[in-house]
Amino acid sequence: MILIKNGYLINPKARTEGRRDILIANGRIVQIRTALTERYCEAYAADPSHHVADPALRVIDASHLIVAPGLVDTHSHFRDPGYPLKEDIVSGANSAMRGGYTTIIMMANTKPPIDNVDSLRDVLERGDQTPIHIYSAANATIGMGGRELTDFHALKEAGAACFTDDGKPILDPVVFLAALKAAKKERRPLSLHEENPAYIKQNGVNAGGYAARFLHLEGSSREAEISMVQRDVDLAVKFMAPLCIQHISTAEAVDIVRQGRKRNRKIHAEATPHHFALTEEAVLRCGTMAKMNPPLRTEEDRLAIIDGLCDGTIDIIATDHAPHTAEEKALPFAEAPSGIIGLETALSLGIRELVNKGYLSMTQLIECLSCNPAAYYCLPAGRVETGGPADLVLFDEHEVWKVEPPFASRSSNTPFIGETMPGVVHYTICGGKVVYEK
């Protein structure tokens, strides 16, 4: 058993916060009260009707910590199978735990891709061997080719959390519409990477501005995202289907989603910490460490994303955790792969950029990091309640740490190396067990 004493509980799903003690037994939360004594806990364990498997009591003094539901990331790349030098399911889980995450949805653009039941079952079975809850997306089209749908029903029955060809858009509108209808029928979200390659000369950097002046690259036009988001939101509205726009990066796309949600509340969008924390200027300071798809854009775009978070247009913060080796990121800018790791810095960036600057309350930040993504993807997570799963993160919002290797991830590709950030995770608890401790 675990007794968490004097923590400041933030529970956005129940709209409650305040000092609470929490008793955990058999992987569940069994009591939440303003005060619980060790004697009460011992009596609880001694009652045979409670069937406490491990009556030994561990007391955690959380008097200086926020206690919140374990964080939920619905967009992580664990590179498994196919790219073990970048990341695998075990190292990805370790990175998640260090960042306060207890639930992860892995993306399906692996090698081979997760476009069939056998591949999906393989990664789910290996995910089950980690201390946290690992789910996986399945591909929307076979081989991520954008031409033929996968078997949505069979993949859903095998445990697919959502459908996506993340890394690639579904360009053919007929195929996209078929995917939208199939996802609606199976009651699983369709989650999309919205970049039309017709508007991209070199990916990973915003067209114009810094790309043209300093890197001599034509880059990725904002129209690459805007055009795809407009088409897909319009169709999602027409058929009242669930749709999530991944890693939104432009002010225009934010407004398209805002207008679409007025007509279809099943439309959602996710923001990444790097898109609300950085602009295209970062490529000058950080080089390939700031190369990502979609690219970092202008200050106006960054502020529009924050506005979207403030008014609920964007209700999910997802990391797009994308590990790459140091050798890959050392390549010339045009040749290096896009993406950065994000699981270990997401909470801190949310505190620094959104809470400390007055855009969101801590409760609103935790909502975007836990109960909102859990609710949209129908995951048993993101809540703190009696009888519910004992998946929690305990962190100090004021304590600072320096971003530097070694990371729990196998990779260290992040533009934030050397920065000091607020928000230190002290404990990650999953299934009633301490899986990470500072």
XYZ file of C-alpha atoms in Angstrom:
438
model
C 0.000 0.000 0.000
C 1.006 3.594 -0.546
C -0.188 6.565 1.481
C 0.404 9.953 -0.133
C 0.288 12.593 2.595
C -0.452 16.303 2.293
C -0.179 16.571 -1.482
C -1.934 19.353 -3.374
C -4.320 17.346 -5.531
C -5.302 18.782 -8.913
C -8.081 16.705 -10.412
C -9.370 18.454 -13.557
C -11.919 15.792 -14.471
C -13.740 16.328 -11.160
C -12.987 20.073 -11.170
C -11.510 19.832 -7.677
C -8.216 20.744 -6.083
C -6.800 21.108 -2.595
C -4.766 19.341 0.080
C -5.619 15.649 0.195
C -4.272 12.342 1.452
C -4.574 9.410 -0.940
C -4.468 5.717 -0.011
C -3.536 3.216 -2.718
C -4.007 -0.552 -2.492
C -4.169 -3.338 -5.072
C -3.370 -0.886 -7.852
C -6.410 1.296 -7.132
C -7.158 4.462 -5.214
C -9.179 3.351 -2.201
C -9.509 6.590 -0.231
C -9.145 10.319 -0.869
C -9.554 12.418 2.258
C -8.274 15.607 3.822
C -6.511 13.486 6.428
C -5.686 9.773 6.602
C -3.664 8.274 9.445
C -1.297 5.350 9.277
C -3.517 3.623 11.846
C -6.468 3.917 9.477
C -4.371 2.427 6.669
C -3.305 -0.495 8.844
C -6.903 -1.151 9.807
C -7.933 -0.997 6.175
C -5.322 -3.604 5.258
C -6.309 -5.819 8.169
C -9.947 -5.976 7.068
C -10.242 -9.290 5.175
C -13.034 -7.922 2.994
C -10.563 -5.567 1.324
C -8.284 -8.399 0.127
C -5.149 -6.240 0.294
C -2.408 -8.154 -1.490
C 0.527 -6.214 -0.009
C -0.302 -4.675 3.390
C 3.162 -3.156 3.874
C 2.648 0.603 3.958
C 4.867 3.151 2.225
C 4.242 6.770 3.172
C 5.156 9.514 0.707
C 5.349 13.031 2.099
C 3.957 15.171 -0.716
C 3.570 18.371 1.283
C 5.606 20.332 -1.289
C 4.249 18.535 -4.341
C 1.322 18.732 -6.740
C -0.469 15.410 -7.173
C -2.187 14.974 -10.525
C -3.455 12.207 -12.778
C -0.661 10.448 -14.631
C 0.014 12.257 -17.891
C -1.346 10.830 -21.146
C 0.510 11.195 -24.450
C -1.508 10.245 -27.501
C 1.309 10.892 -29.980
C 4.681 9.227 -29.325
C 7.162 7.547 -31.638
C 8.927 4.643 -29.933
C 10.516 3.515 -33.244
C 9.803 -0.118 -32.471
C 9.966 -2.202 -34.630
C 12.617 -1.003 -37.025
C 14.811 1.643 -35.440
C 16.138 0.366 -32.078
C 19.146 2.714 -32.046
C 16.731 5.657 -31.836
C 14.284 4.168 -29.310
C 12.463 0.982 -28.412
C 9.379 0.278 -26.349
C 11.346 -0.171 -23.118
C 13.451 2.991 -23.452
C 10.406 4.936 -24.619
C 8.503 3.803 -21.533
C 11.446 4.855 -19.339
C 11.415 8.295 -20.938
C 7.669 8.549 -20.382
C 7.917 7.613 -16.713
C 10.625 10.183 -16.094
C 8.361 12.824 -17.622
C 5.353 11.873 -15.477
C 3.493 9.906 -18.169
C 1.616 6.739 -17.288
C -0.272 6.217 -20.566
C 1.138 6.356 -24.098
C -0.222 5.810 -27.604
C 2.604 4.832 -29.945
C 2.443 5.942 -33.540
C 2.381 3.326 -36.279
C 4.972 4.580 -38.797
C 7.432 1.871 -37.814
C 9.307 -0.583 -40.030
C 7.309 -2.598 -40.848
C 4.313 -0.336 -40.256
C 1.461 -1.339 -37.964
C -0.998 -2.059 -40.751
C -1.979 -5.623 -39.775
C -3.181 -7.492 -36.713
C 0.010 -9.502 -36.152
C 2.211 -6.404 -36.044
C -0.240 -4.639 -33.732
C -0.423 -7.577 -31.330
C 3.370 -7.798 -31.238
C 3.890 -4.208 -30.070
C 0.967 -4.366 -27.646
C 2.281 -7.552 -26.040
C 5.704 -6.011 -25.600
C 4.147 -2.833 -24.294
C 2.364 -4.900 -21.661
C 5.783 -5.870 -20.276
C 6.584 -2.269 -19.320
C 5.472 -0.678 -16.030
C 3.103 1.783 -17.749
C 0.085 1.566 -20.031
C 1.210 1.298 -23.648
C -1.297 1.491 -26.497
C -0.672 1.656 -30.212
C -2.213 3.333 -33.199
C -2.764 1.345 -36.356
C -2.196 2.615 -39.866
C -5.162 3.966 -41.764
C -3.845 2.720 -45.104
C -1.784 -0.320 -46.064
C 1.898 0.450 -45.967
C 0.993 4.090 -45.316
C 0.588 4.286 -49.070
C -2.614 6.310 -48.966
C -4.377 4.105 -51.484
C -6.036 1.153 -49.718
C -7.560 1.113 -46.241
C -6.381 -1.309 -43.605
C -8.925 -3.600 -41.944
C -10.261 -1.104 -39.418
C -12.562 -3.603 -37.737
C -9.951 -6.307 -37.252
C -7.402 -3.784 -35.975
C -9.908 -2.278 -33.566
C -10.746 -5.724 -32.227
C -7.017 -6.377 -31.782
C -6.659 -3.231 -29.673
C -5.883 -0.293 -31.974
C -6.357 2.952 -30.056
C -6.773 5.069 -33.196
C -5.993 5.134 -36.902
C -3.322 7.278 -38.512
C -0.678 7.405 -41.200
C 1.253 9.884 -39.061
C 4.232 11.123 -41.003
C 2.111 11.240 -44.139
C -1.245 12.806 -45.005
C -4.029 10.916 -46.749
C -3.972 12.884 -49.985
C -6.708 11.120 -51.955
C -10.017 12.633 -50.783
C -11.897 9.443 -51.665
C -9.563 7.356 -49.480
C -9.710 9.938 -46.701
C -13.507 9.940 -46.741
C -13.534 6.137 -46.590
C -11.138 6.249 -43.635
C -13.261 8.869 -41.897
C -16.393 6.758 -42.261
C -14.599 3.556 -41.197
C -13.199 5.240 -38.094
C -16.627 6.578 -37.200
C -18.172 3.131 -37.641
C -15.545 1.518 -35.407
C -15.740 4.355 -32.871
C -12.036 5.013 -33.011
C -10.494 8.425 -33.720
C -8.804 9.238 -36.990
C -5.692 11.244 -36.155
C -3.960 12.966 -39.058
C -0.644 14.461 -40.072
C -1.734 17.404 -42.223
C 1.027 18.405 -44.649
C 0.465 18.342 -48.397
C 3.844 17.595 -50.046
C 2.835 19.665 -53.089
C 3.594 22.750 -50.974
C 6.881 21.484 -49.534
C 10.269 22.002 -51.168
C 12.347 21.039 -48.121
C 10.597 19.716 -45.061
C 11.331 20.637 -41.479
C 11.633 24.417 -41.820
C 9.119 27.186 -42.429
C 9.100 28.564 -45.971
C 10.194 32.181 -46.292
C 11.739 34.138 -43.465
C 14.681 32.424 -41.818
C 14.665 29.451 -44.184
C 15.156 31.611 -47.240
C 17.376 34.313 -45.768
C 19.761 32.270 -43.680
C 19.482 28.619 -44.715
C 18.872 29.215 -48.431
C 16.027 26.696 -48.341
C 12.566 27.069 -49.835
C 11.121 25.112 -46.923
C 7.573 24.064 -46.146
C 4.771 26.488 -46.963
C 2.074 27.085 -44.381
C -0.399 26.247 -47.145
C 0.764 22.625 -46.859
C -1.058 22.441 -43.517
C -3.865 24.889 -44.159
C -5.111 23.167 -47.307
C -5.256 19.713 -45.723
C -6.869 20.920 -42.495
C -9.545 22.813 -44.417
C -10.441 19.780 -46.550
C -10.514 17.331 -43.663
C -12.365 19.518 -41.177
C -15.016 20.273 -43.810
C -15.606 16.564 -44.410
C -15.580 15.764 -40.686
C -18.260 18.411 -40.215
C -20.312 17.107 -43.116
C -20.359 13.540 -41.795
C -20.208 14.427 -38.072
C -17.206 12.148 -37.685
C -14.447 12.229 -35.035
C -11.183 13.739 -36.227
C -7.978 14.904 -34.549
C -5.615 17.328 -36.250
C -2.096 16.466 -35.131
C 0.642 18.934 -34.086
C -1.097 22.052 -35.408
C 1.338 24.789 -36.453
C -0.416 27.669 -38.246
C -2.804 30.387 -37.124
C -5.081 29.679 -40.088
C -5.390 25.985 -39.196
C -6.223 26.886 -35.598
C -9.089 29.058 -36.812
C -10.337 26.369 -39.209
C -10.539 23.966 -36.281
C -12.191 26.650 -34.147
C -14.936 27.141 -36.712
C -15.277 23.398 -37.320
C -15.729 22.651 -33.619
C -18.701 25.005 -33.515
C -20.488 22.556 -35.837
C -18.915 19.266 -34.770
C -17.584 18.889 -31.224
C -15.954 15.610 -32.226
C -13.235 17.584 -34.006
C -10.126 18.053 -31.902
C -6.596 19.331 -32.331
C -3.350 18.747 -30.519
C -0.535 21.192 -29.848
C 3.029 20.176 -29.132
C 5.152 21.949 -26.515
C 7.704 22.901 -29.157
C 5.083 24.631 -31.291
C 3.837 26.756 -28.380
C 7.362 27.376 -27.033
C 9.494 28.084 -30.120
C 9.450 29.906 -33.451
C 11.357 29.479 -36.678
C 14.178 31.555 -35.178
C 15.215 28.462 -33.216
C 16.680 26.873 -36.355
C 19.407 29.532 -36.318
C 20.355 28.754 -32.714
C 19.803 25.016 -32.691
C 20.188 23.885 -36.290
C 18.798 20.428 -36.965
C 17.678 20.113 -33.334
C 14.919 22.546 -34.299
C 14.009 20.741 -37.513
C 10.576 19.138 -37.319
C 7.413 18.379 -39.287
C 5.379 20.507 -39.372
C 8.047 23.153 -38.891
C 8.326 25.830 -36.272
C 6.656 28.913 -37.690
C 6.240 32.579 -36.756
C 5.578 34.321 -33.455
C 2.048 35.047 -34.681
C 1.489 31.333 -35.234
C 2.891 30.466 -31.808
C 0.561 32.931 -30.123
C -2.396 31.643 -32.162
C -1.704 28.141 -30.870
C -1.665 29.474 -27.317
C -4.944 31.316 -27.984
C -6.367 28.008 -29.215
C -5.348 26.344 -25.973
C -6.848 29.177 -23.950
C -10.271 29.072 -25.627
C -10.482 25.273 -25.906
C -10.083 25.077 -29.681
C -7.005 22.962 -28.963
C -7.694 20.689 -26.010
C -4.856 18.151 -26.224
C -1.140 18.672 -25.627
C 0.818 15.843 -27.234
C 4.586 15.503 -27.410
C 5.213 14.055 -30.890
C 8.209 12.434 -29.156
C 10.465 11.657 -32.136
C 13.895 10.226 -31.269
C 16.802 10.275 -33.722
C 20.466 9.362 -33.318
C 23.168 11.984 -32.882
C 24.705 10.870 -36.175
C 21.468 11.525 -38.048
C 20.997 14.957 -36.535
C 24.630 15.835 -37.339
C 23.884 15.629 -41.065
C 23.510 18.841 -43.101
C 20.188 20.541 -42.440
C 18.506 19.454 -45.661
C 19.512 15.811 -45.072
C 18.868 15.423 -41.331
C 15.594 13.849 -40.181
C 12.857 15.927 -38.592
C 11.694 15.580 -35.008
C 12.723 15.996 -31.378
C 12.250 14.064 -28.161
C 9.582 15.504 -25.893
C 8.361 13.226 -23.119
C 10.848 14.447 -20.515
C 10.346 18.173 -21.155
C 6.611 18.493 -21.917
C 5.363 19.166 -18.395
C 8.118 21.698 -17.730
C 7.483 23.531 -20.989
C 3.781 23.682 -20.210
C 4.533 25.199 -16.803
C 7.093 27.663 -18.173
C 5.295 28.794 -21.314
C 1.625 28.509 -20.364
C 1.168 28.582 -16.582
C 3.971 30.891 -15.463
C 3.124 33.364 -18.244
C -0.531 33.473 -17.212
C -2.144 31.823 -20.223
C -3.470 28.689 -18.477
C -4.028 27.689 -14.882
C -2.219 24.616 -13.626
C -5.555 22.795 -13.673
C -6.085 23.679 -17.342
C -2.574 22.509 -18.218
C -3.085 19.170 -16.457
C -6.436 18.830 -18.223
C -4.748 19.146 -21.630
C -2.040 16.689 -20.575
C -4.257 14.021 -19.027
C -8.048 13.858 -18.921
C -8.730 15.510 -22.300
C -6.570 13.135 -24.364
C -7.799 10.190 -22.286
C -11.425 11.131 -22.909
C -11.065 11.628 -26.659
C -9.188 8.364 -27.166
C -11.473 6.490 -24.721
C -8.622 5.486 -22.412
C -9.098 4.493 -18.752
C -6.829 7.286 -17.553
C -6.715 10.953 -16.660
C -8.753 10.843 -13.473
C -8.203 10.654 -9.714
C -11.155 9.043 -7.959
C -11.964 6.454 -5.360
C -11.980 3.059 -7.025
C -10.116 4.396 -10.037
C -6.663 3.424 -11.292
C -3.736 4.564 -9.155
C -1.922 6.359 -11.989
C -0.433 9.581 -10.666
C 2.350 12.090 -11.137
C 3.797 14.010 -8.194
C 5.838 17.078 -9.111
C 7.218 20.341 -7.748
C 6.130 23.181 -10.021
C 8.751 25.583 -8.611
C 11.817 23.360 -8.455
C 14.082 23.761 -11.480
C 16.265 21.380 -13.439
C 18.727 21.656 -16.293
C 17.943 19.917 -19.566
C 20.996 17.830 -20.361
C 21.992 14.250 -21.170
C 21.747 11.536 -20.162
C 18.048 11.231 -20.857
C 15.945 8.177 -20.145
C 15.314 8.118 -23.882
C 17.990 6.536 -26.038
C 18.171 9.782 -27.982
C 18.991 13.342 -26.989
C 17.743 15.344 -29.976
C 16.162 18.375 -28.363
C 16.646 22.124 -28.871
C 16.236 22.704 -25.135
C 19.592 21.258 -24.026
C 21.294 23.630 -21.594
C 18.086 25.388 -20.561
C 16.872 25.553 -16.976
C 13.189 24.713 -16.591
C 10.645 24.663 -13.773
C 8.731 21.538 -12.849
C 10.508 18.493 -11.466
C 8.792 15.110 -11.400
C 9.459 13.413 -8.063
C 7.271 10.323 -8.441
C 5.407 8.604 -11.233
C 2.974 6.001 -9.939
C 1.310 3.556 -12.311
C -0.958 0.698 -11.350
C -0.325 1.503 -7.709
C 3.450 1.105 -8.004
C 6.171 3.731 -7.938
C 7.674 3.349 -11.410
C 9.873 6.456 -11.313
C 11.362 8.240 -8.322
C 13.642 11.275 -8.423
